[in-house]
XYZ file of C-alpha atoms in Angstrom:
711
model
C 88.999 126.786 12.933
C 90.233 127.923 16.150
C 89.085 131.117 16.028
C 85.622 129.937 14.833
C 85.167 127.375 17.478
C 86.022 130.279 19.926
C 83.672 132.727 18.312
C 80.981 130.014 18.853
C 81.600 129.305 22.307
C 81.538 133.076 23.304
C 78.247 133.534 21.225
C 76.518 130.595 23.319
C 77.893 131.900 26.404
C 76.436 135.625 25.755
C 72.772 133.684 24.442
C 72.884 131.791 27.917
C 73.624 135.006 30.078
C 71.193 136.715 28.215
C 68.205 134.184 28.803
C 69.611 133.927 32.455
C 68.921 137.934 32.574
C 66.307 138.731 30.645
C 63.687 135.680 30.776
C 64.333 134.490 34.176
C 65.915 137.435 35.975
C 62.952 138.344 37.598
C 61.998 134.906 39.038
C 65.978 134.359 40.684
C 65.607 138.071 41.979
C 62.330 136.639 43.988
C 63.795 133.600 44.974
C 66.833 135.708 46.610
C 64.072 137.732 48.268
C 62.103 134.887 49.394
C 65.185 132.682 51.342
C 67.720 133.328 53.752
C 70.864 131.249 54.624
C 71.450 130.471 58.511
C 74.309 128.594 59.881
C 73.783 126.708 62.968
C 76.244 124.216 64.739
C 75.351 120.827 65.919
C 76.975 119.578 69.050
C 79.452 116.459 69.151
C 80.313 114.038 71.695
C 83.041 114.991 73.962
C 86.486 113.644 73.866
C 87.466 110.524 75.796
C 90.127 110.203 79.157
C 92.556 107.524 79.302
C 95.054 107.086 82.373
C 98.647 107.021 81.814
C 98.377 103.053 80.905
C 95.719 104.079 78.462
C 93.037 102.522 80.214
C 89.547 104.375 79.438
C 88.385 106.444 82.282
C 85.795 108.546 80.624
C 83.700 107.434 77.690
C 80.688 108.568 75.859
C 77.493 106.089 75.642
C 75.568 106.596 72.802
C 71.996 106.667 73.130
C 68.922 106.981 70.561
C 67.204 110.630 71.097
C 64.267 112.560 69.579
C 65.100 116.283 69.077
C 62.866 119.358 68.138
C 64.128 122.080 66.303
C 61.711 125.229 65.961
C 61.863 127.533 63.064
C 61.767 131.462 63.841
C 58.102 131.560 63.010
C 56.818 128.925 64.695
C 53.932 129.430 67.008
C 52.863 127.888 70.384
C 49.767 126.469 68.640
C 52.098 124.682 66.151
C 54.080 123.165 68.960
C 51.344 122.230 70.914
C 49.937 120.246 67.851
C 53.621 118.528 67.822
C 53.427 117.733 71.375
C 49.912 115.899 71.096
C 51.136 114.025 68.241
C 54.356 113.046 70.090
C 52.640 112.140 73.279
C 50.647 109.102 71.110
C 53.940 108.113 69.994
C 56.430 108.042 72.912
C 56.077 107.819 76.835
C 57.421 110.880 78.817
C 55.409 110.526 81.908
C 58.272 109.488 84.322
C 58.165 110.948 87.692
C 61.629 112.885 87.068
C 59.643 114.541 83.764
C 56.696 115.645 85.638
C 58.675 116.873 88.597
C 60.029 119.644 85.779
C 56.484 120.885 85.218
C 55.638 123.788 87.387
C 52.334 125.404 88.271
C 53.038 128.173 85.880
C 53.695 125.717 83.165
C 50.324 124.029 83.913
C 48.416 127.669 84.082
C 49.930 128.409 80.630
C 49.131 125.295 79.336
C 45.198 125.611 80.779
C 45.042 128.799 78.865
C 45.920 127.506 75.680
C 43.274 124.578 76.024
C 40.528 126.927 77.311
C 40.807 130.241 75.405
C 36.987 130.818 76.089
C 37.366 130.620 79.543
C 40.463 132.313 79.855
C 38.825 135.591 78.227
C 35.639 135.204 80.654
C 38.281 135.753 83.510
C 38.943 139.483 82.392
C 36.079 141.710 83.923
C 34.169 144.242 81.223
C 35.920 147.200 82.776
C 39.466 145.485 82.321
C 38.512 145.028 78.759
C 37.762 148.807 78.332
C 41.097 149.658 80.084
C 42.885 147.169 77.470
C 41.014 148.901 74.401
C 42.001 152.416 75.920
C 45.690 151.091 75.737
C 45.982 151.464 79.732
C 46.181 147.472 80.022
C 48.572 145.707 77.336
C 48.686 141.809 76.365
C 50.838 141.412 79.125
C 48.762 142.376 82.065
C 45.806 140.842 80.579
C 47.713 137.538 80.830
C 48.743 138.040 83.972
C 45.506 138.653 85.529
C 44.121 135.371 83.686
C 47.041 133.398 85.232
C 45.894 134.981 88.749
C 42.404 133.931 88.549
C 43.063 130.285 87.378
C 42.364 128.104 90.501
C 43.132 124.959 91.987
C 40.274 123.160 90.750
C 40.637 124.170 87.131
C 44.299 122.811 87.430
C 43.081 119.703 88.454
C 41.019 119.290 85.368
C 44.380 118.342 83.602
C 44.499 114.345 83.340
C 47.726 112.490 82.911
C 47.638 112.496 79.373
C 47.410 116.605 79.739
C 50.180 116.329 81.878
C 52.399 114.182 79.659
C 51.602 116.531 76.540
C 52.421 119.285 78.737
C 56.164 117.649 79.791
C 56.798 117.452 76.048
C 55.287 120.575 75.009
C 57.528 122.268 77.922
C 60.323 120.924 76.070
C 59.721 122.098 72.599
C 59.331 125.490 74.030
C 62.455 125.826 75.915
C 64.402 125.380 73.095
C 66.236 128.286 70.669
C 65.171 128.737 66.874
C 66.982 126.904 64.544
C 68.840 124.858 67.276
C 68.137 121.233 67.662
C 66.691 120.460 71.672
C 66.614 117.041 72.914
C 62.865 116.456 73.647
C 63.761 112.954 75.121
C 66.609 110.860 75.826
C 66.985 106.969 76.347
C 64.427 106.402 73.757
C 63.426 102.683 73.016
C 63.633 100.816 69.706
C 59.777 100.935 69.129
C 59.900 104.652 69.881
C 62.866 105.385 67.791
C 60.908 103.399 64.631
C 57.544 105.111 64.932
C 58.694 108.669 65.497
C 61.028 107.925 62.222
C 58.033 106.797 60.267
C 55.810 109.563 60.998
C 58.367 112.447 60.662
C 56.062 114.145 58.072
C 53.655 114.915 60.428
C 55.821 116.217 63.046
C 57.137 119.538 61.718
C 60.674 120.108 63.478
C 61.015 116.754 65.073
C 63.842 114.305 64.276
C 65.351 111.185 65.355
C 69.127 111.026 66.050
C 71.829 109.621 68.086
C 72.852 111.428 71.517
C 75.508 110.594 74.093
C 76.062 110.575 77.845
C 79.530 110.786 79.790
C 80.227 106.989 81.063
C 82.590 106.953 83.705
C 84.586 103.275 83.793
C 85.595 103.148 87.141
C 82.157 104.591 88.661
C 83.070 107.300 91.285
C 86.790 106.783 91.535
C 88.782 110.209 90.722
C 84.918 111.318 89.800
C 85.243 114.944 91.683
C 88.634 115.672 89.713
C 87.017 114.309 86.310
C 84.593 116.969 86.802
C 81.073 117.353 85.400
C 79.390 118.202 82.370
C 75.911 120.542 81.805
C 73.084 118.978 80.217
C 71.193 119.967 77.183
C 68.397 121.419 79.360
C 70.667 123.877 81.114
C 72.904 124.488 78.363
C 75.639 127.006 78.954
C 76.008 128.331 82.660
C 74.787 131.705 83.084
C 77.776 133.317 84.552
C 79.522 132.400 81.619
C 76.892 132.728 78.651
C 78.617 135.582 76.729
C 82.234 134.185 77.204
C 80.968 130.929 75.088
C 78.610 132.709 72.988
C 81.572 134.536 72.005
C 83.353 131.492 71.052
C 80.895 130.023 68.723
C 78.807 127.513 71.409
C 75.262 127.420 71.315
C 72.818 128.266 74.220
C 72.072 124.590 74.789
C 75.649 123.287 74.014
C 76.609 120.947 76.934
C 80.095 122.015 78.418
C 82.622 121.121 81.152
C 81.294 122.882 84.499
C 84.112 121.692 86.907
C 88.045 120.519 86.901
C 89.286 118.391 84.161
C 86.175 118.896 81.914
C 86.117 122.751 82.476
C 90.001 122.973 82.537
C 90.288 121.659 79.307
C 86.547 122.436 77.731
C 88.557 124.100 74.625
C 90.230 120.242 73.631
C 87.257 118.027 75.169
C 84.643 120.072 73.251
C 85.476 119.008 69.483
C 84.905 120.624 66.342
C 80.840 120.823 65.614
C 79.197 120.077 62.812
C 77.635 123.148 60.543
C 74.588 122.846 59.192
C 72.944 125.288 56.917
C 69.211 125.869 57.172
C 67.612 127.880 54.268
C 64.650 129.444 55.321
C 62.107 131.879 54.068
C 61.228 135.137 55.075
C 58.955 133.954 57.534
C 61.467 131.913 59.012
C 60.462 128.448 58.126
C 63.002 126.225 57.227
C 62.990 125.408 53.459
C 66.053 123.042 53.173
C 68.999 121.784 55.459
C 72.613 121.535 54.200
C 75.624 119.648 55.720
C 78.460 122.183 55.072
C 80.988 120.523 57.353
C 80.903 117.151 59.282
C 81.814 117.460 63.087
C 84.283 115.897 65.162
C 84.385 114.700 68.691
C 86.714 116.159 70.944
C 90.186 115.439 71.206
C 91.152 112.902 74.013
C 93.216 113.284 76.941
C 95.831 111.257 78.187
C 95.983 111.357 81.965
C 98.937 111.286 84.275
C 96.961 109.194 86.953
C 97.867 105.200 87.079
C 94.069 104.124 87.800
C 95.413 100.527 89.222
C 97.517 102.678 91.786
C 94.710 104.898 92.377
C 92.340 102.298 93.266
C 94.583 100.578 95.566
C 95.347 103.893 97.515
C 91.684 104.726 97.642
C 91.254 101.369 99.382
C 94.107 101.819 101.561
C 92.842 105.203 102.701
C 89.269 104.043 103.105
C 90.591 101.114 105.352
C 93.137 103.034 107.461
C 90.547 106.042 108.225
C 88.084 103.689 109.146
C 90.652 101.925 111.423
C 91.661 105.262 112.876
C 88.126 106.224 113.637
C 88.059 103.251 116.112
C 90.417 104.690 117.980
C 89.566 107.189 121.262
C 89.193 110.725 120.782
C 88.742 111.030 116.934
C 84.724 112.101 116.996
C 85.891 114.996 114.722
C 88.303 112.764 112.187
C 86.448 112.463 108.595
C 88.849 112.973 106.209
C 92.102 112.215 104.571
C 94.541 112.739 101.378
C 97.266 111.757 99.596
C 99.325 112.646 96.483
C 101.645 110.878 94.496
C 103.615 112.487 92.338
C 106.767 112.154 90.089
C 109.623 114.619 91.638
C 111.339 114.506 88.303
C 108.329 115.606 86.068
C 105.684 116.691 88.145
C 103.144 113.899 86.939
C 100.820 113.335 89.444
C 100.159 109.462 89.579
C 97.618 109.352 92.461
C 95.397 112.060 93.852
C 92.920 110.596 96.466
C 91.249 112.005 99.053
C 87.997 110.289 101.090
C 85.494 111.824 103.472
C 83.117 110.278 105.704
C 79.699 112.106 105.624
C 76.137 111.550 106.457
C 73.889 110.798 103.382
C 70.791 113.373 103.872
C 68.338 110.412 102.306
C 69.240 107.663 104.820
C 70.675 109.175 107.574
C 73.907 106.594 107.351
C 77.469 107.568 107.333
C 79.022 107.027 103.819
C 82.217 107.323 102.370
C 83.151 109.826 99.511
C 85.322 110.636 97.139
C 86.908 113.937 98.192
C 90.069 114.041 95.758
C 89.693 117.883 95.013
C 90.371 118.316 98.874
C 94.162 117.823 97.758
C 94.226 121.303 96.624
C 90.828 122.858 97.763
C 91.379 122.576 101.394
C 94.290 123.523 103.594
C 95.516 122.804 107.043
C 98.305 123.019 109.526
C 100.743 120.384 108.679
C 103.442 120.482 111.567
C 106.826 119.355 111.574
C 106.712 118.181 107.843
C 107.827 121.748 107.062
C 111.214 121.855 109.125
C 113.448 120.963 105.642
C 112.377 124.485 104.370
C 113.265 126.092 107.940
C 116.627 124.557 107.557
C 117.166 125.567 104.433
C 115.845 129.067 105.178
C 118.129 129.416 107.850
C 121.050 128.486 105.464
C 119.965 130.855 103.042
C 120.000 133.860 105.683
C 123.115 132.739 107.377
C 120.754 132.315 110.451
C 122.501 128.807 110.730
C 125.380 126.991 109.074
C 125.881 123.320 107.723
C 126.651 121.665 111.343
C 125.284 124.450 113.422
C 124.371 122.737 116.562
C 121.544 124.042 119.408
C 120.983 122.306 122.989
C 117.188 121.125 122.847
C 115.694 122.614 126.071
C 112.844 124.396 126.125
C 112.367 128.443 124.999
C 110.563 130.694 127.621
C 109.580 134.137 126.091
C 108.564 136.221 129.313
C 104.777 136.470 129.870
C 104.008 133.182 127.813
C 104.065 129.350 128.265
C 107.415 127.475 127.423
C 107.852 126.206 123.940
C 109.580 122.784 123.619
C 110.051 119.915 121.718
C 107.785 116.830 121.358
C 109.894 115.031 123.653
C 112.618 115.942 126.642
C 116.099 114.969 126.503
C 116.896 115.183 122.827
C 120.446 116.832 123.674
C 122.730 118.654 121.466
C 121.643 118.425 117.804
C 123.053 119.608 114.273
C 120.643 120.226 111.629
C 120.345 116.909 110.308
C 119.480 115.136 113.466
C 117.412 117.959 114.511
C 115.391 116.680 111.330
C 115.661 113.086 112.502
C 114.004 113.428 115.708
C 112.073 116.535 114.914
C 113.412 119.177 117.197
C 111.051 122.109 117.747
C 114.002 123.838 119.750
C 116.306 124.003 116.943
C 113.721 125.483 114.868
C 112.520 128.241 117.026
C 116.582 128.877 117.456
C 116.613 129.173 113.962
C 113.498 131.202 113.420
C 115.039 133.672 116.449
C 118.200 133.999 114.581
C 116.341 134.882 111.278
C 114.351 137.659 113.340
C 117.700 138.745 114.327
C 116.540 138.230 118.155
C 118.640 138.112 121.484
C 116.895 135.576 123.439
C 117.278 135.064 126.985
C 115.135 132.617 128.958
C 111.936 134.327 130.543
C 112.982 137.635 129.106
C 111.117 139.635 126.519
C 111.744 138.863 122.870
C 112.048 141.318 119.977
C 112.063 139.825 116.613
C 112.010 141.950 113.249
C 108.420 141.596 111.692
C 110.274 141.270 108.262
C 111.178 137.805 109.363
C 107.914 136.670 108.619
C 107.940 138.049 104.929
C 111.656 136.670 104.712
C 110.450 133.051 105.793
C 107.319 133.242 103.937
C 108.939 134.167 100.650
C 111.593 131.376 100.953
C 109.105 128.782 101.982
C 107.106 129.806 98.781
C 110.035 128.933 96.577
C 109.176 125.195 97.596
C 105.332 125.857 96.807
C 104.332 126.329 100.268
C 102.012 129.016 100.488
C 101.902 129.541 96.988
C 100.032 128.065 94.027
C 101.344 125.117 92.629
C 100.173 125.744 89.143
C 98.108 122.278 88.897
C 96.321 122.219 85.668
C 92.721 122.262 87.689
C 90.622 125.220 88.383
C 89.902 126.401 92.087
C 93.394 125.793 93.683
C 93.898 127.583 97.117
C 96.972 128.750 98.698
C 96.093 128.427 102.452
C 95.569 131.003 105.019
C 98.596 133.358 106.303
C 98.160 134.624 109.615
C 97.960 138.104 110.322
C 99.603 138.935 113.302
C 103.353 139.309 113.971
C 103.924 138.563 117.389
C 107.679 136.736 117.972
C 106.056 133.598 119.342
C 104.384 133.194 116.268
C 107.223 133.174 113.938
C 108.373 130.333 116.164
C 105.258 128.321 115.324
C 105.360 129.310 111.748
C 108.829 127.527 111.830
C 107.357 124.316 113.057
C 104.213 124.443 110.711
C 101.476 125.543 112.794
C 100.989 129.249 111.867
C 100.265 129.008 108.111
C 98.060 126.256 106.339
C 99.007 124.510 103.217
C 97.320 122.157 101.021
C 98.428 118.459 100.440
C 99.608 119.334 96.785
C 101.539 122.177 98.302
C 103.388 119.398 100.387
C 103.939 117.013 97.578
C 105.314 119.898 95.679
C 107.595 120.832 98.497
C 109.052 117.447 99.069
C 109.461 116.839 95.390
C 111.606 120.000 95.215
C 113.905 118.653 97.968
C 114.101 115.183 96.260
C 115.377 116.449 93.110
C 117.722 118.967 94.631
C 115.579 122.235 94.330
C 113.692 122.377 90.943
C 110.089 123.482 91.883
C 107.932 121.310 89.284
C 104.588 122.281 88.157
C 102.320 119.470 89.309
C 99.958 118.439 86.056
C 97.262 115.983 85.896
C 97.036 115.651 81.971
C 99.892 114.053 80.127
C 98.896 114.064 76.504
C 96.339 115.430 73.994
C 95.584 112.941 71.342
C 93.608 112.757 68.062
C 90.168 111.452 68.078
C 89.664 108.210 66.140
C 86.256 106.454 65.236
C 86.970 102.585 66.523
C 86.787 102.640 70.251
C 89.434 100.217 70.792
C 91.995 102.416 69.026
C 93.937 105.374 70.478
C 94.883 108.501 67.978
C 98.450 109.542 67.339
C 100.060 112.230 69.970
C 98.857 116.068 69.275
C 100.671 117.644 72.066
C 102.760 116.208 74.890
C 102.905 118.105 77.869
C 106.455 118.764 78.919
C 107.441 119.036 82.359
C 107.559 122.785 83.723
C 110.333 123.872 85.937
C 108.401 126.796 88.064
C 111.585 128.161 89.808
C 114.678 126.859 90.827
C 115.323 127.434 94.778
C 118.130 129.727 95.902
C 120.172 127.300 97.736
C 123.772 125.545 97.503
C 123.516 121.775 96.663
C 125.438 121.005 99.734
C 122.658 122.191 101.558
C 120.091 120.383 99.896
C 122.421 117.302 100.657
C 121.985 118.158 104.577
C 118.294 118.258 104.534
C 117.812 114.983 102.261
C 120.292 113.255 104.803
C 118.380 114.228 107.567
C 115.131 113.052 105.797
C 116.875 110.132 105.200
C 117.699 109.677 109.269
C 113.844 110.012 109.694
C 113.219 106.918 108.157
C 116.045 104.628 107.912
C 118.122 105.398 111.380
C 116.795 104.309 114.844
C 115.362 107.209 116.758
C 114.145 108.785 113.580
C 110.186 109.792 114.248
C 109.234 107.665 111.165
C 111.795 104.997 111.586
C 109.366 102.256 113.473
C 107.043 102.516 110.253
C 109.783 102.492 107.535
C 112.869 100.732 108.839
C 112.608 97.730 106.904
C 111.280 99.003 103.850
C 113.350 97.798 100.861
C 113.210 100.864 98.985
C 114.944 103.213 101.468
C 112.501 105.980 101.601
C 113.210 109.409 103.296
C 110.787 111.719 104.408
C 109.313 113.875 107.539
C 106.631 113.363 109.868
C 104.383 116.247 111.047
C 101.856 116.718 113.953
C 100.106 120.045 114.389
C 98.105 121.173 117.231
C 95.283 123.307 115.930
C 91.670 124.260 116.325
C 89.140 122.535 114.635
C 87.672 124.449 112.128
C 85.584 121.640 110.369
C 81.948 121.172 109.660
C 80.704 119.897 112.943
C 78.664 122.860 114.494
C 79.386 123.658 118.242
C 76.814 125.313 120.397
C 76.996 129.099 120.542
C 79.278 129.886 123.426
C 81.283 126.727 123.239
C 84.578 127.146 121.444
C 85.720 124.326 119.098
C 88.295 121.658 120.710
C 91.839 121.588 120.074
C 92.782 119.105 117.866
C 95.772 117.121 116.111
C 96.732 117.067 112.444
C 99.087 114.722 110.966
C 101.269 114.653 107.869
C 103.762 113.042 106.289
C 106.240 114.132 103.437
C 108.310 111.467 101.597
C 110.144 110.229 98.301
C 111.838 106.917 97.680
C 114.560 105.572 97.015
C 116.411 108.467 99.231
C 119.299 108.031 96.965
C 117.350 108.121 93.034
C 113.909 109.535 93.900
C 111.449 108.397 91.603
C 108.037 108.931 93.429
C 107.032 111.721 96.069
C 104.380 111.415 98.680
C 102.231 113.569 100.532
C 99.767 112.309 103.289
C 97.472 114.694 105.107
C 95.071 113.456 108.137
C 93.429 116.855 109.562
C 91.588 116.413 112.641
C 93.075 113.307 113.771
C 92.311 113.116 117.325
C 91.770 115.093 120.427
C 94.508 115.002 123.213
C 98.333 114.699 123.005
C 98.285 111.089 122.036
C 96.582 109.224 119.558
C 97.237 107.316 116.536
C 99.635 107.365 113.763
C 97.537 107.088 110.229
C 99.661 109.449 108.638
C 102.718 106.868 108.928
C 100.216 103.555 108.573
C 98.655 105.110 105.288
C 102.399 106.385 103.766
C 103.860 103.154 104.397
C 101.141 100.972 102.744
C 100.989 103.777 99.683
C 104.601 103.330 99.116
C 104.697 99.494 99.544
C 101.676 99.367 96.812
C 103.510 101.490 94.530
C 106.723 99.138 94.602
C 104.820 96.272 94.456
C 102.621 97.405 91.415
C 105.939 98.200 89.862
C 107.406 95.015 90.446
C 104.707 92.993 88.980
C 104.661 95.050 85.872
C 108.371 94.290 85.597
C 107.930 90.810 86.179
C 104.995 90.466 83.375
C 102.613 89.636 86.017
C 100.235 92.692 85.465
C 99.830 94.314 81.887
C 99.531 98.013 82.036
C 98.106 97.468 78.270
C 95.158 95.198 79.300
C 91.608 95.706 77.808
C 89.260 97.816 80.060
C 87.113 95.735 82.274
C 84.017 96.506 84.344
C 85.231 97.717 87.458
C 83.307 96.186 90.629
C 83.325 98.391 93.675
C 82.391 96.171 96.568
C 80.925 97.886 99.725
C 83.668 97.198 102.553
C 83.517 98.271 105.791
C 79.846 98.575 106.213
C 79.723 97.413 110.026
C 82.516 100.118 110.796
C 80.466 103.020 108.927
C 77.398 102.067 110.839
C 79.806 101.952 114.352
C 81.274 105.437 113.278
C 77.776 106.831 112.391
C 76.841 105.869 116.351
C 79.733 107.616 117.722
C 79.272 110.676 115.795
C 75.843 110.968 116.024
C 76.759 110.626 119.823
């Protein structure tokens, strides 16, 4: 019975195969020859961004859209027909749409509309040359374009221009890749187009998305930009993205976080198989795999703290602009960083600029300036100078020098900011910011024999020695921040002895604010140079908007190097930094003496030559300016936060405001007040997102500043 059953089954199988091969074989063969499978990828929404307390910073706003997918065989006449029909169903006559229509587009459209009149523009002898193959189609077409007059172009009506705007969108797409024809479609337009899809070949209705910034312009320069579907992939990286399965009209990150984490944010695109005939016409479409929106990023930034710090910077910048000799002051920067992990809690930068449209002075976000611009920072680097002296044996812990002006033959005396500082050891030299102590340390590093008003020879290699050691703290080196376009600053090329002395007090090479933050964090934690980072976690996306997905990857702290120094050396510098802010006579004592969180740090004032955006008449040298800086951490005994403040071109002359200290004090106060409120339960970091209302503050001050800048 079993044998008989198997025999019958095999007989039926053989019979069926025979029918398929003999009876329908030719039909199936023709079907295979008739069709081709073309797989295309459809884009998906990008991943979201949250702050460290899971507040949404960047989201996706869905919007209804109309798309067009042209087949490989679609010609211009068919697309023109579709454009004409669409123009009756949707409105695309906004100024922005019509601005994109160029004169060349109008001429192309005129030729399509007036084929006979276009042919008449070609002379008989030119047609003869065409018949003799001395002129090709392209040459004839160019002649027609050249001979279309302005009067003829004015024949195009408003309806024609609307059709042309749609037609331009249709022809700009790539074969078998959906091209957005119109975004923000009204419900009425969406419905009427959906009802008439059968008369609109290639047209479809879908849901598009746009990036939404919950906190408006706050931190926007760091979050980065995303290309639109019209521009698609940037030309300079076209091959790179195409080799990674991107489509030409895909939206990609163009700057900063969006660019740096493109692979994470881009998501897994939906794969769709288009079944086409030999002519390229789409016969059927099948979904192979559903897409998944990009993975989410949890940033290290605390947006409550970020907003508060930005407000402080704005207020103190405007306040400083009211002081005399501040015509060139236009920016200020703040970085708050965890010295034990490298996480950046705040990356704030503000810049005063003139609005090109209104001519008024406005406050712009310039957070990227923390790592893309560099300045002479002054005495803030003296902690690195002391540690370099210890390492090279130029000084020992406790070495003392009498603070008196240094005079090299043929040069002006080099002295401290204040006379009568007396005999100082390394700790008190930091406390009162003695330049002379640093000069004597640099002379010993260069193995010089200093005598008053006599020539001084220092080994040129001393520049390399100091720079190499400074780089162990991140000064003059890439910090490794997970953002593109980081600059390392400028290194002076000359190696004269006096310049080594300038280097020792931060008035030769230039540094970024993020480098200062890494440097002071390294001192605060006892020698570990941590990589600053803006991304804390990568999370799996989930469909529900009010939920956050599970952690896929947690970014661990990265120690780039450990400074080659003894623990007791760091103890000396940390004590010097503590005295700066907590002992009477310290350069920041007046600003921080009563701070309950017991900070430690170092102020900086650098004499520099202005090199900003203001241009001076030819032959007129830019003036000398003062750059103000501040590095700090708190509490001094068990640091949990590190701070760097930079105020370039603060004022002209030898005396002025102390915006660096004012900003630093308010920022640290805010950090610890916010921490206290959260610990007491008055502020819940997990609270739901609320619409952030940015009020215009300081408008009157801006008008006064505008008048001052104009003068």
